[in-house]
PDB file of C-alpha atoms in Angstrom:
ATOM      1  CA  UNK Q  19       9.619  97.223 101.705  1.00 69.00           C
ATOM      2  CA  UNK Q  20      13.010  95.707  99.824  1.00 69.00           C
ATOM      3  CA  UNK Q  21      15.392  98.020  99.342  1.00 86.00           C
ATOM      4  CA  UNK Q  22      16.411  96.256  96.609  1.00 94.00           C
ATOM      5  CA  UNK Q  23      15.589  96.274  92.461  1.00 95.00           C
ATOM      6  CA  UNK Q  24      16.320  93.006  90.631  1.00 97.00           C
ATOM      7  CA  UNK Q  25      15.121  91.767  87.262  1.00 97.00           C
ATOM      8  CA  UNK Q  26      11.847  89.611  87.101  1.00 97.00           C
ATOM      9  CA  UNK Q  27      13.751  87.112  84.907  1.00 97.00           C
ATOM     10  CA  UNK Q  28      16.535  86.207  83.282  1.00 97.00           C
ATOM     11  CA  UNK Q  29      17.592  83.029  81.047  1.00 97.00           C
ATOM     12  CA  UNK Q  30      20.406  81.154  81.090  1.00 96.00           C
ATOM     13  CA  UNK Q  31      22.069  78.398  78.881  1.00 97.00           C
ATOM     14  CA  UNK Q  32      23.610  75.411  81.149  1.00 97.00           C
ATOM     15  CA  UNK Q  33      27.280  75.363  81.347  1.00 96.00           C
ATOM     16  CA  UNK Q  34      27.349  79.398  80.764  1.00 97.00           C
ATOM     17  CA  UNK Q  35      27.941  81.333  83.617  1.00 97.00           C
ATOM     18  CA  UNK Q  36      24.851  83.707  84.860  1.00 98.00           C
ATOM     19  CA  UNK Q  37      25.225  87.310  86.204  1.00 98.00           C
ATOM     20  CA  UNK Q  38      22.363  88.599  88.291  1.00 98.00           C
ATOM     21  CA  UNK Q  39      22.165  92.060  89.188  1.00 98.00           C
ATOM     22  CA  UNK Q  40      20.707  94.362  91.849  1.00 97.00           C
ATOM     23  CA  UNK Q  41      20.115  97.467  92.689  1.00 96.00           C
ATOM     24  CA  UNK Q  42      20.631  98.552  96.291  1.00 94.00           C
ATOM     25  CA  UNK Q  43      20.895 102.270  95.976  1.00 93.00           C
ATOM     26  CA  UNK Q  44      19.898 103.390  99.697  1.00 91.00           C
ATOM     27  CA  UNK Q  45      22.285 100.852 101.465  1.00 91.00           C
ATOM     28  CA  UNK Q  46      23.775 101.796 104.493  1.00 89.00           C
ATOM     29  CA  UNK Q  47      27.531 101.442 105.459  1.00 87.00           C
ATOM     30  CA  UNK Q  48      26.784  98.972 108.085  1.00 85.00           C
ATOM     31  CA  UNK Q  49      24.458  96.824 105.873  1.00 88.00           C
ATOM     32  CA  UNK Q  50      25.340  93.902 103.831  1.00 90.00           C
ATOM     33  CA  UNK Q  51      23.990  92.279 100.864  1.00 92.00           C
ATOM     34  CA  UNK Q  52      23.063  88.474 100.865  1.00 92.00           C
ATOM     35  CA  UNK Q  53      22.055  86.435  98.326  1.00 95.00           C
ATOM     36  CA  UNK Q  54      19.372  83.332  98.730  1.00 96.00           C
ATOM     37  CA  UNK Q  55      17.728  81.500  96.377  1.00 97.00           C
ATOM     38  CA  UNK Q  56      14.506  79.205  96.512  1.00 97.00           C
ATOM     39  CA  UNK Q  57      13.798  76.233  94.219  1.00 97.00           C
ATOM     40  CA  UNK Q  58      10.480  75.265  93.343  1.00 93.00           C
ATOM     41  CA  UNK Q  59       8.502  73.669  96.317  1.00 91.00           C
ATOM     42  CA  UNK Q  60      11.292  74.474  99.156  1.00 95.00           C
ATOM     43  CA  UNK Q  61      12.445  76.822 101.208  1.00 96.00           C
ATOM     44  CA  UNK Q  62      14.704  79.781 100.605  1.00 96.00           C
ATOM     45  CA  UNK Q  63      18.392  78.728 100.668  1.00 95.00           C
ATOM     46  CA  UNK Q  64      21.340  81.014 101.839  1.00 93.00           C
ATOM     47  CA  UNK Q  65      24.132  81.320  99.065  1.00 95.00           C
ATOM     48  CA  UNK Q  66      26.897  84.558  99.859  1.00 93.00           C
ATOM     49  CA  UNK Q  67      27.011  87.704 101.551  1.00 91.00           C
ATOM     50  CA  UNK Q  68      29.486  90.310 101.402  1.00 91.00           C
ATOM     51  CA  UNK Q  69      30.132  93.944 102.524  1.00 90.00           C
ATOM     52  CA  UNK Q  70      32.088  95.594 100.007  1.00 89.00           C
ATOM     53  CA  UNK Q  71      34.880  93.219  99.144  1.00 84.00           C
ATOM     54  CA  UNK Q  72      34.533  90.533  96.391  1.00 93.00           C
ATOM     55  CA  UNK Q  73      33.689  87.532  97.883  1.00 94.00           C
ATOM     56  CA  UNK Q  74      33.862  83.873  96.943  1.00 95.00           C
ATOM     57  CA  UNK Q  75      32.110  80.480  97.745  1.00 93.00           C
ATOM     58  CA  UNK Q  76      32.091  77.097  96.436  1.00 93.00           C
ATOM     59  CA  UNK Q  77      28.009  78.104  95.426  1.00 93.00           C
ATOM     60  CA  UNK Q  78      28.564  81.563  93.778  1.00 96.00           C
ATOM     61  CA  UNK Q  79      30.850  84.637  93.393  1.00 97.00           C
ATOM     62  CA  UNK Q  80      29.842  88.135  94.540  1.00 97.00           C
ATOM     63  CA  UNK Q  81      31.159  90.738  92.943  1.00 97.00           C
ATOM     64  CA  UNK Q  82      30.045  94.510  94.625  1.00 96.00           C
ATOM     65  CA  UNK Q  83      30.821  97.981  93.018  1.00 96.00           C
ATOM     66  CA  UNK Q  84      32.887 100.552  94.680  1.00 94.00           C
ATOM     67  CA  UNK Q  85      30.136 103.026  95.599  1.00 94.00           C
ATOM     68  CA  UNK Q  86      28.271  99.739  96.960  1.00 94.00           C
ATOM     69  CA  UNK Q  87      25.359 100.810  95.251  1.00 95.00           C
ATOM     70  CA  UNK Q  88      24.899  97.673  92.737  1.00 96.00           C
ATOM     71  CA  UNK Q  89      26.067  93.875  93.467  1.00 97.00           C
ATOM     72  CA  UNK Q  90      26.548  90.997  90.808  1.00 98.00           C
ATOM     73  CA  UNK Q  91      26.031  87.563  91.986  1.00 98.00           C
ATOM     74  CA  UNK Q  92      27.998  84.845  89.727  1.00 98.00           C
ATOM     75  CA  UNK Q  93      26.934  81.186  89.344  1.00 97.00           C
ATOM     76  CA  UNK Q  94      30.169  80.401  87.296  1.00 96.00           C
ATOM     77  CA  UNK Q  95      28.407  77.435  85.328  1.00 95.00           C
ATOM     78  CA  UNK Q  96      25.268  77.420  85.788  1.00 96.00           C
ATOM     79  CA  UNK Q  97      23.289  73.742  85.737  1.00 97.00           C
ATOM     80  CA  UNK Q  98      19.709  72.739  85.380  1.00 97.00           C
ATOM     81  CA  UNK Q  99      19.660  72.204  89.211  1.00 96.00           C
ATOM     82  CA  UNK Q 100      20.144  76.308  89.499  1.00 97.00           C
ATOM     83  CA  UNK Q 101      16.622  77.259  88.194  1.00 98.00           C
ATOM     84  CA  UNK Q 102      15.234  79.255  90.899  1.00 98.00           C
ATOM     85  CA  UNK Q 103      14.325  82.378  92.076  1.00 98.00           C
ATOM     86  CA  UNK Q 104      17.326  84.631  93.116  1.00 98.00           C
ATOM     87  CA  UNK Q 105      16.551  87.391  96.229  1.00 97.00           C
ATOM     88  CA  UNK Q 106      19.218  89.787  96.883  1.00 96.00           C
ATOM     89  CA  UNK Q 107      18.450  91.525 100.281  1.00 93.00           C
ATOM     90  CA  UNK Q 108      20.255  94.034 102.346  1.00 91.00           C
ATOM     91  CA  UNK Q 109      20.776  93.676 106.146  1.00 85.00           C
ATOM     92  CA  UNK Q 110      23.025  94.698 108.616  1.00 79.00           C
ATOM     93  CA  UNK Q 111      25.350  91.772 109.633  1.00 68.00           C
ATOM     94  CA  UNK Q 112      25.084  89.704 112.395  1.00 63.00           C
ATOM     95  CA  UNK Q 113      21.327  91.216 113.491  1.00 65.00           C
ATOM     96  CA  UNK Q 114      18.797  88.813 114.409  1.00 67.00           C
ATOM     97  CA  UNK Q 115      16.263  90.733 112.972  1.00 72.00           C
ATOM     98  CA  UNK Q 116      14.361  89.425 109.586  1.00 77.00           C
ATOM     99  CA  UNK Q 117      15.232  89.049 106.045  1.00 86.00           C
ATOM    100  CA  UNK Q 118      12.861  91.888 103.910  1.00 88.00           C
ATOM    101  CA  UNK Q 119      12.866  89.582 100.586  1.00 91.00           C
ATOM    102  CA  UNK Q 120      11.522  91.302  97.220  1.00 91.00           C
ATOM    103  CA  UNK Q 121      10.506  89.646  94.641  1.00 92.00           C
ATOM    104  CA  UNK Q 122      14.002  88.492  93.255  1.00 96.00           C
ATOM    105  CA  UNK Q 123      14.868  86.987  89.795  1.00 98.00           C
ATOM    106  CA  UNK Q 124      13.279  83.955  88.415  1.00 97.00           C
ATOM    107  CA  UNK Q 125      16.481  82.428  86.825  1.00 98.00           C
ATOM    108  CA  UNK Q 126      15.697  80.014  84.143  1.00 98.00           C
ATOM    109  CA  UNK Q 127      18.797  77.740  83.328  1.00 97.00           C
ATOM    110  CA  UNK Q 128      17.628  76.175  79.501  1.00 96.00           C
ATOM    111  CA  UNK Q 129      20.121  72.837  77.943  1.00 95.00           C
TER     112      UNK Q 129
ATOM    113  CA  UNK C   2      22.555  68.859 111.266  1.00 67.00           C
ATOM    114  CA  UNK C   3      19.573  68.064 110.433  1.00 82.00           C
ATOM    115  CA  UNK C   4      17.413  70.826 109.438  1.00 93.00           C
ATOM    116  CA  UNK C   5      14.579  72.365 109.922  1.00 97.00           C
ATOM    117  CA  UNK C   6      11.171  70.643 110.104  1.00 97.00           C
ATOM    118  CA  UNK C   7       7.315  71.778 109.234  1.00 98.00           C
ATOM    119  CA  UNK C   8       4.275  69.759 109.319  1.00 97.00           C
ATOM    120  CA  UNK C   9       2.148  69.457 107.800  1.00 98.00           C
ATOM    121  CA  UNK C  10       3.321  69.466 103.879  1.00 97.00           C
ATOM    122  CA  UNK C  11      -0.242  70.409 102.411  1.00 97.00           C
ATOM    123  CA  UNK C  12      -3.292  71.239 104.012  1.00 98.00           C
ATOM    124  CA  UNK C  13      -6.369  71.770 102.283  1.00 98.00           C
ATOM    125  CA  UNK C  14      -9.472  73.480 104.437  1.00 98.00           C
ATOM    126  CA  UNK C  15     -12.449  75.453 103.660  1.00 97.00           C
ATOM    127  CA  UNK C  16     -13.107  78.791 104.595  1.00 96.00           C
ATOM    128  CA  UNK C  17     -14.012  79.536 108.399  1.00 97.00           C
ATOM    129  CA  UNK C  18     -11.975  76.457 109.461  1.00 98.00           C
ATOM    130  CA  UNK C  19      -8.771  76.703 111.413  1.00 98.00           C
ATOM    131  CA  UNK C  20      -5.771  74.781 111.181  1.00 98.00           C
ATOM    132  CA  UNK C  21      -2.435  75.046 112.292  1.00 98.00           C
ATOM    133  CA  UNK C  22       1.361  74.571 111.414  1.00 98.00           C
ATOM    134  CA  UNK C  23       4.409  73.105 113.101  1.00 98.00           C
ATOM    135  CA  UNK C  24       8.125  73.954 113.546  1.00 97.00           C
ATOM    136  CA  UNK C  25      10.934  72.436 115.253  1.00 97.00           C
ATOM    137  CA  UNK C  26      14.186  74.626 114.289  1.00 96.00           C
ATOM    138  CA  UNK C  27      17.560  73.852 114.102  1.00 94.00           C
ATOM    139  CA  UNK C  28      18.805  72.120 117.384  1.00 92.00           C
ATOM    140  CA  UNK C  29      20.453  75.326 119.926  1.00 89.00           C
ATOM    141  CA  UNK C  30      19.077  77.664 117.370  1.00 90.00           C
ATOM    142  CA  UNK C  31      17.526  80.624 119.060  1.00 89.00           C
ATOM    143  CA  UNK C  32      16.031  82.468 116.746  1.00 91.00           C
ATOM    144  CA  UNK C  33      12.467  81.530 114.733  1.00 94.00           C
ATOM    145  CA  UNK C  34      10.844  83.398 112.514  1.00 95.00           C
ATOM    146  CA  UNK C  35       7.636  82.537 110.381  1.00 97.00           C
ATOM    147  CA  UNK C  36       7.096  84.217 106.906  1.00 97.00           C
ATOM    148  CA  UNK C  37       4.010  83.872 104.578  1.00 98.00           C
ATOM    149  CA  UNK C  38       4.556  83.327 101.426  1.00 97.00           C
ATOM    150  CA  UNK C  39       1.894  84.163  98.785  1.00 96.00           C
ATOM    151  CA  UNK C  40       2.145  82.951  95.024  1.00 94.00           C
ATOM    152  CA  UNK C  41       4.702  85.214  92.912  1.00 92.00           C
ATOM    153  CA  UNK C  42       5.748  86.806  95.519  1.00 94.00           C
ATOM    154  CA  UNK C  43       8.643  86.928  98.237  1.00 94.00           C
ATOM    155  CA  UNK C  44       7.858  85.554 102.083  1.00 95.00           C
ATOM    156  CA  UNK C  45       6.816  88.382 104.039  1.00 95.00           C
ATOM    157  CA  UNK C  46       7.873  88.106 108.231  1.00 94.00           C
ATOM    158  CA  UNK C  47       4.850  87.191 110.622  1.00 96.00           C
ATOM    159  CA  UNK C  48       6.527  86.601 113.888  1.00 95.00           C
ATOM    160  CA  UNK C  49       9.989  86.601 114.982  1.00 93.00           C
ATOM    161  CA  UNK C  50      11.041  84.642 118.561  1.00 93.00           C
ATOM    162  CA  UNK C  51      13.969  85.236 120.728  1.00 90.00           C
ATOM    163  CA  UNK C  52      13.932  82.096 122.558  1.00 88.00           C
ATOM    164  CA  UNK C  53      10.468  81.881 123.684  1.00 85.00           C
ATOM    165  CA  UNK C  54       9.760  86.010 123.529  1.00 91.00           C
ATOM    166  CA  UNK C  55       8.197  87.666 120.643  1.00 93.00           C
ATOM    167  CA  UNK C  56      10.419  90.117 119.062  1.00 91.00           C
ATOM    168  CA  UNK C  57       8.528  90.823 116.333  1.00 91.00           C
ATOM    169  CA  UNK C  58       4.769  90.073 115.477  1.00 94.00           C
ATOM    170  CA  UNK C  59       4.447  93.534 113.587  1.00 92.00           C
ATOM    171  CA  UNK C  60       2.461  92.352 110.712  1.00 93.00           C
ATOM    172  CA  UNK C  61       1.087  89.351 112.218  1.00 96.00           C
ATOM    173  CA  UNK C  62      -3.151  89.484 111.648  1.00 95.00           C
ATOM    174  CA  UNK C  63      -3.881  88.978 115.329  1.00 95.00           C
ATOM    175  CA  UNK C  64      -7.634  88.247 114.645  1.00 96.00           C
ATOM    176  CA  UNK C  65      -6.666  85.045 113.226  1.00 97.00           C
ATOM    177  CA  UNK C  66      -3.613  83.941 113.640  1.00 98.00           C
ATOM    178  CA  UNK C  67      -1.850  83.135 116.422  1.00 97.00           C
ATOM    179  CA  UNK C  68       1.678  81.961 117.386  1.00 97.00           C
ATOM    180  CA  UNK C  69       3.458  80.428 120.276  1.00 96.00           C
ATOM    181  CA  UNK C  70       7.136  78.922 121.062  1.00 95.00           C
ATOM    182  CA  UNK C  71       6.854  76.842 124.442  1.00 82.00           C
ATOM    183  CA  UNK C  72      10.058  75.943 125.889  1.00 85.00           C
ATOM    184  CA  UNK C  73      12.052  78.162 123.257  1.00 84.00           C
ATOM    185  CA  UNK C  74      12.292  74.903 120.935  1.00 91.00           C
ATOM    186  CA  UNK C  75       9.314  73.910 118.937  1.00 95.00           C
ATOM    187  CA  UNK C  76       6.349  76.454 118.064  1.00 97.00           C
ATOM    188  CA  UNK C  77       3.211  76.359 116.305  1.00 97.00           C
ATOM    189  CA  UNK C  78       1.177  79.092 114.126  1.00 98.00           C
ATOM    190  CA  UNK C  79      -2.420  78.417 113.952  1.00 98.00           C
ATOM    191  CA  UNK C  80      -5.099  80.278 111.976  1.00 98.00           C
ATOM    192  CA  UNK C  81      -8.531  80.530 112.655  1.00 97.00           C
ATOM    193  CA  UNK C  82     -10.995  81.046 110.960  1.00 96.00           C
ATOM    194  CA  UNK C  83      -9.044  81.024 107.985  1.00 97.00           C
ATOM    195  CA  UNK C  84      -9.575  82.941 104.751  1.00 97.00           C
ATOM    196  CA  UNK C  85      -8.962  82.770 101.166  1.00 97.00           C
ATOM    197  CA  UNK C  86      -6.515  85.127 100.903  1.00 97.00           C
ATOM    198  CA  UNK C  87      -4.525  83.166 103.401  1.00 98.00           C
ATOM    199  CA  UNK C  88      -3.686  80.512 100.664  1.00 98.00           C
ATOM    200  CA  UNK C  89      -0.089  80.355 100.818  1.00 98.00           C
ATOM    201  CA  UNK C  90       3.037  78.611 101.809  1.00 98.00           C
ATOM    202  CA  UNK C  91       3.976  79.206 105.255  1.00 98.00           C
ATOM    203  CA  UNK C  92       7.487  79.057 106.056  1.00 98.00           C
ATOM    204  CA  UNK C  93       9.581  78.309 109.072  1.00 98.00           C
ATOM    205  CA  UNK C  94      13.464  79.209 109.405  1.00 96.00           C
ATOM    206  CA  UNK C  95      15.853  79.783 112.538  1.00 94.00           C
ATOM    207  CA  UNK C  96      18.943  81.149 113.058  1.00 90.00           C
ATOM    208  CA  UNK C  97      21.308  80.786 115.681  1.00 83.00           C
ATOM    209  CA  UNK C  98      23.091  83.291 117.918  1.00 71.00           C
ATOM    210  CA  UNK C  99      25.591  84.970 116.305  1.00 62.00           C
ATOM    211  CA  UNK C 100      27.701  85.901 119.487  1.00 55.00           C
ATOM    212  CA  UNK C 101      27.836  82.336 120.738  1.00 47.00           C
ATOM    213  CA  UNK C 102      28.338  80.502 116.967  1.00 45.00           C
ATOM    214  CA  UNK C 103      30.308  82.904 114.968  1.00 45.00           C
ATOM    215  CA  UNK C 104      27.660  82.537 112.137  1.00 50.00           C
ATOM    216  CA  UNK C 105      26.397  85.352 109.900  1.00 64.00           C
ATOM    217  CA  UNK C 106      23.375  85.088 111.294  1.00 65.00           C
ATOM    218  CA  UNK C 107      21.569  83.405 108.180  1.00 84.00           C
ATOM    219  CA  UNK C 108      18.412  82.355 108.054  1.00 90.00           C
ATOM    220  CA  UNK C 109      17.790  78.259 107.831  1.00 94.00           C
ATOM    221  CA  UNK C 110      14.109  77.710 105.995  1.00 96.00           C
ATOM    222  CA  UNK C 111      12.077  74.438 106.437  1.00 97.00           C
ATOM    223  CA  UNK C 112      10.515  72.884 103.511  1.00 97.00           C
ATOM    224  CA  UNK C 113       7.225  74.936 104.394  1.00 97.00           C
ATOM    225  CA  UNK C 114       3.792  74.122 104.810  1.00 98.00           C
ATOM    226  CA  UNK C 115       1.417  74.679 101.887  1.00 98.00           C
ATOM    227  CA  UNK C 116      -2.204  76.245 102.729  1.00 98.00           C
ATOM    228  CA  UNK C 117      -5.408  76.014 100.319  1.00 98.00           C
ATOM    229  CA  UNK C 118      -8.156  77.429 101.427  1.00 98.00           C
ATOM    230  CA  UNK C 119     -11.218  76.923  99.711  1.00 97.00           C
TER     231      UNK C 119
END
């Protein structure tokens, strides 16, 4: 199962940024979180990772509490082009093993 | 780099039938995984390869469906007989070796294949 709790769905208004949360209460202190996303009709699409540090990308901002227990990915302005659904996953870095996706947060960007 | 590839785009079959899927990954990537992905919900891991071993085939319905990587490059994943509840898009991705390429060991997904069964 995910070890992960995201919203089903958020809205967003183009231009604005959008702040999707998770949950990753359990994580452990060799696990990271990643962020993909998956547009309608393709395939899921890596955007950041990060460990515990803020970390930035010409996609998206992660922001990651202290305690590591909650993450905040940032899509500073947000365009029609970013509808999608968002999956925030933990995984320990660099393992070959899979990605355990949830069922992430349908992010509806509106003009 | 040209990315990864799956064949057929739709397929439409009736119950009982079989049918199957192709994958060619990411050129020198080693690692292929394919995940079912059911309406609504997130893509769920069938079978992970190492090169041409299975590392993973876990929850994999081995009744039906069946997967192979020849040569460690291409693979295919065929079902049969298929089912209704096996509607879904099936998804390829790779990764490469994270020792060797420095990478973080993403995941690359193909376009997937989608499955009606009927």
């Amino acid at each position: 199962d995910a070890k992960t709790t995201q919203p089903p769905s958020m809205d967003c208004a183009e231009g604005r940024a959008a702040n999707l949360p998770c949950n990753h209460s359990t994580i452990s202190g060799n696990e990271y979180v990643y962020w993909y996303r998956q547009i309608h009709s393709q395939g899921p699409q890596y955007i950041i990772h990060g460990l515990k540090n803020n970390e930035t990308n010409e996609m998206a901002s992660l922001i990651i509490t202290e305690d590591r227990k909650s993450s905040t990915l940032i899509l500073p302005h947000a365009t029609l082009r970013d509808t999608a659904v968002y999956y925030c996953i933990v995984r320990v870095r660099g393992s070959q093993g899979n990605l355990i996706f949830g069922k992430g947060t349908k992010l509806s960007v509106k003009p | 780099e040209a990315g990864v590839a799956q064949s057929p785009r739709y397929k439409i079959i009736e119950k009982r039938q079989s049918v199957a899927f192709w994958c060619n990954p990411i050129s020198g990537h080693a690692t292929l995984y394919w995940y079912q992905q059911i309406l609504g919900q997130g893509p769920k891991l069938l079978i992970q390869f190492q090169n041409n071993g299975v590392v993973d085939d876990s929850q994999l319905p081995k009744d039906r469906f069946s997967a192979e990587r020849l040569k460690g490059v291409d693979s295919t994943l065929k079902i049969q007989p298929a089912k209704l509840e096996d509607s879904a898009v099936y998804l390829c991705a790779s990764s490469p070796r994270v020792r060797t390429s420095g990478r973080t060991g993403e995941l690359f997904f193909g376009e997937g294949s989608r499955l009606t069964v009927l």
